[in-house]
């Protein structure tokens, strides 16, 4: 069964850092680039970042560029999102998503990040 | 930045047809996908490559395209189809991924 499981969400103060994770199972993780998508409370979906299958190429939304960093460990089937200088408008549910022909065919259940003092 | 436009809401009676449009100036040249998101749940892919339905998605969901507009059609809408629907575009040349603002479908 293809599955993505996010973890690491928490309540953090503005300006602090947080690292969230996504563990994949049921498919060959090392063959796929992976994405993070977030959803602020009551708002729509926002694409956040992409990392290539080998971890070499990374792309970020302008809203997080310079603050968020993607990495992955293919030996652990895990992708990470290091979030620095967090702001209240980063408050969201963060989903990891597997791409397939330009779409996101598998989503995790999400991990909630709240930035508040 | 690239933007997609969707109507905020669509209302439909049970058994009738709901159509949700998504417009963007590149949609004639790039692929679009559609996602269903029920309250408190993760999004589910219902259409990709403009018109392809993934396995397990009911046949009442279909996609079409015309010029710079893509459309998700739900035929014979059921109460279980009440959800938010998002279009998403992908430009392989620029690695551009963007979501539309979403459309709330209400089955009255």
Short mmCIF file of C-alpha atoms in Angstrom, two decimals:
data_model
loop_
_atom_site.label_atom_id
_atom_site.label_comp_id
_atom_site.label_asym_id
_atom_site.label_seq_id
_atom_site.Cartn_x
_atom_site.Cartn_y
_atom_site.Cartn_z
CA UNK A 1 0.00 0.00 0.00
CA UNK A 2 1.43 3.34 -1.09
CA UNK A 3 1.58 5.65 1.88
CA UNK A 4 3.08 8.93 3.04
CA UNK A 5 3.24 9.79 6.74
CA UNK A 6 4.23 13.25 7.93
CA UNK A 7 5.38 14.08 11.43
CA UNK A 8 7.08 16.76 13.47
CA UNK A 9 4.45 19.46 13.45
CA UNK A 10 4.32 21.60 16.58
CA UNK A 11 3.53 24.98 18.08
CA UNK A 12 6.56 27.26 17.75
CA UNK A 13 7.26 30.90 18.43
CA UNK A 14 7.84 33.38 15.62
CA UNK A 15 11.45 33.42 14.50
CA UNK A 16 12.15 29.88 15.69
CA UNK A 17 12.92 26.78 13.65
CA UNK A 18 11.21 23.44 13.10
CA UNK A 19 11.99 20.35 11.05
CA UNK A 20 9.21 18.14 9.74
CA UNK A 21 9.49 14.74 8.10
CA UNK A 22 7.71 12.58 5.57
CA UNK A 23 8.18 8.81 5.51
CA UNK A 24 7.22 6.94 2.36
CA UNK A 25 6.26 3.30 1.90
CA UNK A 26 4.82 1.08 -0.79
CA UNK A 27 6.81 2.51 -3.70
CA UNK A 28 10.44 3.02 -4.68
CA UNK A 29 11.03 6.33 -2.93
CA UNK A 30 14.47 6.85 -4.48
CA UNK A 31 12.93 6.97 -7.98
CA UNK A 32 10.69 9.95 -7.26
CA UNK A 33 11.04 13.64 -6.69
CA UNK A 34 8.80 14.73 -3.84
CA UNK A 35 6.82 17.81 -2.88
CA UNK A 36 5.53 19.72 0.12
CA UNK A 37 2.17 21.48 -0.12
CA UNK A 38 0.64 23.49 2.71
CA UNK A 39 -2.80 24.75 3.66
CA UNK A 40 -3.35 27.61 6.05
CA UNK A 41 -6.46 27.42 8.24
CA UNK A 42 -9.56 27.98 6.14
CA UNK A 43 -7.46 28.67 3.06
CA UNK A 44 -6.53 26.89 -0.16
CA UNK A 45 -3.61 24.71 -1.13
CA UNK A 46 -0.19 26.27 -1.68
CA UNK A 47 2.73 24.47 -3.31
CA UNK A 48 5.81 24.94 -1.10
CA UNK A 49 8.81 23.01 -2.41
CA UNK A 50 10.16 20.16 -4.54
CA UNK A 51 13.23 17.95 -4.23
CA UNK A 52 14.46 15.73 -7.04
CA UNK A 53 14.83 11.97 -6.64
CA UNK A 54 18.55 12.29 -5.92
CA UNK A 55 18.28 15.37 -3.70
CA UNK A 56 20.31 17.51 -6.09
CA UNK A 57 17.64 19.79 -7.50
CA UNK A 58 15.40 21.78 -5.19
CA UNK A 59 12.76 24.38 -5.94
CA UNK A 60 10.93 26.62 -3.49
CA UNK A 61 7.94 28.93 -3.54
CA UNK A 62 8.92 32.59 -3.26
CA UNK A 63 7.11 32.76 0.09
CA UNK A 64 9.59 30.33 1.71
CA UNK A 65 12.74 30.80 -0.36
CA UNK A 66 15.76 31.46 1.82
CA UNK A 67 13.98 30.25 4.98
CA UNK A 68 13.03 26.63 4.20
CA UNK A 69 15.42 23.87 3.15
CA UNK A 70 14.54 20.47 1.72
CA UNK A 71 16.58 17.32 2.15
CA UNK A 72 16.05 13.59 1.82
CA UNK A 73 17.56 10.30 2.97
CA UNK A 74 16.71 7.63 0.43
CA UNK A 75 18.11 4.90 2.71
CA UNK A 76 15.35 5.80 5.17
CA UNK A 77 12.65 6.59 2.60
CA UNK A 78 12.35 9.96 4.28
CA UNK A 79 12.11 13.59 3.18
CA UNK A 80 12.69 16.52 5.51
CA UNK A 81 11.67 20.18 5.52
CA UNK A 82 13.81 22.43 7.71
CA UNK A 83 11.88 25.62 8.42
CA UNK A 84 13.77 28.60 9.82
CA UNK A 85 12.68 32.13 10.73
CA UNK A 86 9.10 30.96 11.03
CA UNK A 87 6.36 33.57 10.77
CA UNK A 88 2.71 33.51 11.86
CA UNK A 89 1.66 33.26 8.20
CA UNK A 90 3.55 29.93 7.99
CA UNK A 91 0.83 28.44 10.20
CA UNK A 92 -0.62 25.60 8.15
CA UNK A 93 -1.08 21.89 7.68
CA UNK A 94 1.90 20.66 5.71
CA UNK A 95 1.34 17.74 3.33
CA UNK A 96 3.96 15.75 1.51
CA UNK A 97 2.88 14.61 -1.91
CA UNK A 98 4.16 12.19 -4.53
CA UNK A 99 4.12 13.48 -8.10
CA UNK A 100 2.92 11.56 -11.13
CA UNK A 101 2.79 13.14 -14.59
CA UNK A 102 2.42 16.67 -13.31
CA UNK A 103 -0.10 15.84 -10.62
CA UNK A 104 0.06 14.77 -6.98
CA UNK A 105 -1.33 11.27 -6.87
CA UNK A 106 -0.54 10.39 -3.26
CA UNK A 107 -0.88 12.69 -0.24
CA UNK A 108 -0.04 12.19 3.39
CA UNK A 109 -2.42 12.96 6.23
CA UNK A 110 -0.59 16.20 6.98
CA UNK A 111 1.26 17.62 9.96
CA UNK A 112 0.13 20.83 11.66
CA UNK A 113 2.54 23.69 12.22
CA UNK A 114 1.39 26.61 14.34
CA UNK A 115 3.55 29.71 14.66
CA UNK A 116 2.40 31.78 17.59
CA UNK A 117 3.79 33.55 20.60
CA UNK B 1 3.32 35.14 -10.54
CA UNK B 2 1.12 32.69 -12.40
CA UNK B 3 -2.50 32.53 -11.27
CA UNK B 4 -5.47 30.26 -11.84
CA UNK B 5 -9.06 31.44 -11.48
CA UNK B 6 -11.96 29.37 -10.15
CA UNK B 7 -15.48 30.34 -9.05
CA UNK B 8 -15.69 30.44 -5.23
CA UNK B 9 -18.76 28.25 -5.08
CA UNK B 10 -21.06 26.04 -7.12
CA UNK B 11 -24.43 24.71 -5.99
CA UNK B 12 -26.08 21.66 -7.50
CA UNK B 13 -29.09 19.49 -6.77
CA UNK B 14 -28.58 15.76 -6.20
CA UNK B 15 -28.52 13.89 -9.48
CA UNK B 16 -27.75 17.00 -11.52
CA UNK B 17 -24.51 18.05 -13.22
CA UNK B 18 -21.95 20.34 -11.61
CA UNK B 19 -19.34 22.10 -13.72
CA UNK B 20 -16.31 23.85 -12.25
CA UNK B 21 -14.08 25.97 -14.45
CA UNK B 22 -10.44 26.89 -14.03
CA UNK B 23 -8.82 29.57 -16.17
CA UNK B 24 -5.21 30.60 -16.67
CA UNK B 25 -3.28 32.07 -19.54
CA UNK B 26 -1.04 29.00 -19.94
CA UNK B 27 -3.64 26.30 -19.55
CA UNK B 28 -3.87 25.76 -23.28
CA UNK B 29 -0.24 24.62 -23.29
CA UNK B 30 0.24 22.86 -19.97
CA UNK B 31 -1.45 20.05 -18.07
CA UNK B 32 -4.05 20.59 -15.38
CA UNK B 33 -5.23 18.35 -12.57
CA UNK B 34 -8.18 18.41 -10.17
CA UNK B 35 -8.37 17.50 -6.48
CA UNK B 36 -11.30 16.86 -4.18
CA UNK B 37 -10.90 17.78 -0.52
CA UNK B 38 -13.57 16.91 1.99
CA UNK B 39 -13.55 18.74 5.35
CA UNK B 40 -10.75 17.56 7.60
CA UNK B 41 -9.27 15.26 4.95
CA UNK B 42 -6.29 15.30 2.63
CA UNK B 43 -6.81 16.16 -1.04
CA UNK B 44 -7.59 13.34 -3.46
CA UNK B 45 -6.60 13.43 -7.14
CA UNK B 46 -9.70 13.04 -9.34
CA UNK B 47 -8.41 14.15 -12.78
CA UNK B 48 -4.89 14.55 -14.21
CA UNK B 49 -3.49 15.49 -17.62
CA UNK B 50 -6.67 17.53 -18.18
CA UNK B 51 -8.95 14.55 -18.84
CA UNK B 52 -7.55 11.35 -17.27
CA UNK B 53 -9.37 9.79 -14.35
CA UNK B 54 -7.22 7.79 -11.90
CA UNK B 55 -8.27 4.27 -11.05
CA UNK B 56 -10.81 4.19 -8.26
CA UNK B 57 -12.35 7.55 -9.12
CA UNK B 58 -16.03 7.22 -10.09
CA UNK B 59 -16.92 7.66 -13.74
CA UNK B 60 -19.19 10.60 -12.92
CA UNK B 61 -16.02 12.72 -12.66
CA UNK B 62 -14.69 13.96 -16.00
CA UNK B 63 -12.37 16.64 -17.26
CA UNK B 64 -12.30 18.71 -20.42
CA UNK B 65 -10.32 21.57 -21.88
CA UNK B 66 -10.98 24.43 -24.24
CA UNK B 67 -8.48 27.15 -24.92
CA UNK B 68 -7.16 28.48 -21.62
CA UNK B 69 -9.95 26.95 -19.54
CA UNK B 70 -10.22 23.48 -18.06
CA UNK B 71 -13.46 22.15 -16.62
CA UNK B 72 -14.27 19.49 -14.05
CA UNK B 73 -17.72 18.00 -14.54
CA UNK B 74 -19.52 15.89 -11.98
CA UNK B 75 -22.44 14.09 -13.59
CA UNK B 76 -25.23 12.74 -11.42
CA UNK B 77 -23.83 14.57 -8.40
CA UNK B 78 -24.22 12.78 -5.10
CA UNK B 79 -24.26 14.23 -1.57
CA UNK B 80 -20.87 12.58 -0.95
CA UNK B 81 -19.41 14.85 -3.67
CA UNK B 82 -19.89 17.91 -1.47
CA UNK B 83 -16.33 19.18 -1.02
CA UNK B 84 -13.78 21.76 -2.06
CA UNK B 85 -12.27 21.25 -5.51
CA UNK B 86 -8.91 22.62 -6.58
CA UNK B 87 -7.38 22.82 -10.01
CA UNK B 88 -3.61 22.64 -10.33
CA UNK B 89 -1.32 23.40 -13.24
CA UNK B 90 2.08 22.01 -14.07
CA UNK B 91 4.56 23.46 -16.54
CA UNK B 92 7.33 20.91 -17.03
CA UNK B 93 9.54 23.49 -18.69
CA UNK B 94 9.68 25.80 -15.69
CA UNK B 95 8.88 23.27 -12.94
CA UNK B 96 5.93 25.52 -12.17
CA UNK B 97 3.27 24.12 -9.87
CA UNK B 98 0.33 26.28 -8.90
CA UNK B 99 -3.11 25.70 -7.40
CA UNK B 100 -6.31 27.53 -8.08
CA UNK B 101 -8.11 29.15 -5.12
CA UNK B 102 -10.64 26.35 -4.85
CA UNK B 103 -14.37 25.94 -5.45
CA UNK B 104 -16.79 24.84 -2.77
CA UNK B 105 -19.39 22.48 -4.22
CA UNK B 106 -22.62 22.34 -2.27
CA UNK B 107 -25.15 19.62 -2.98
CA UNK B 108 -28.52 21.04 -1.99
#
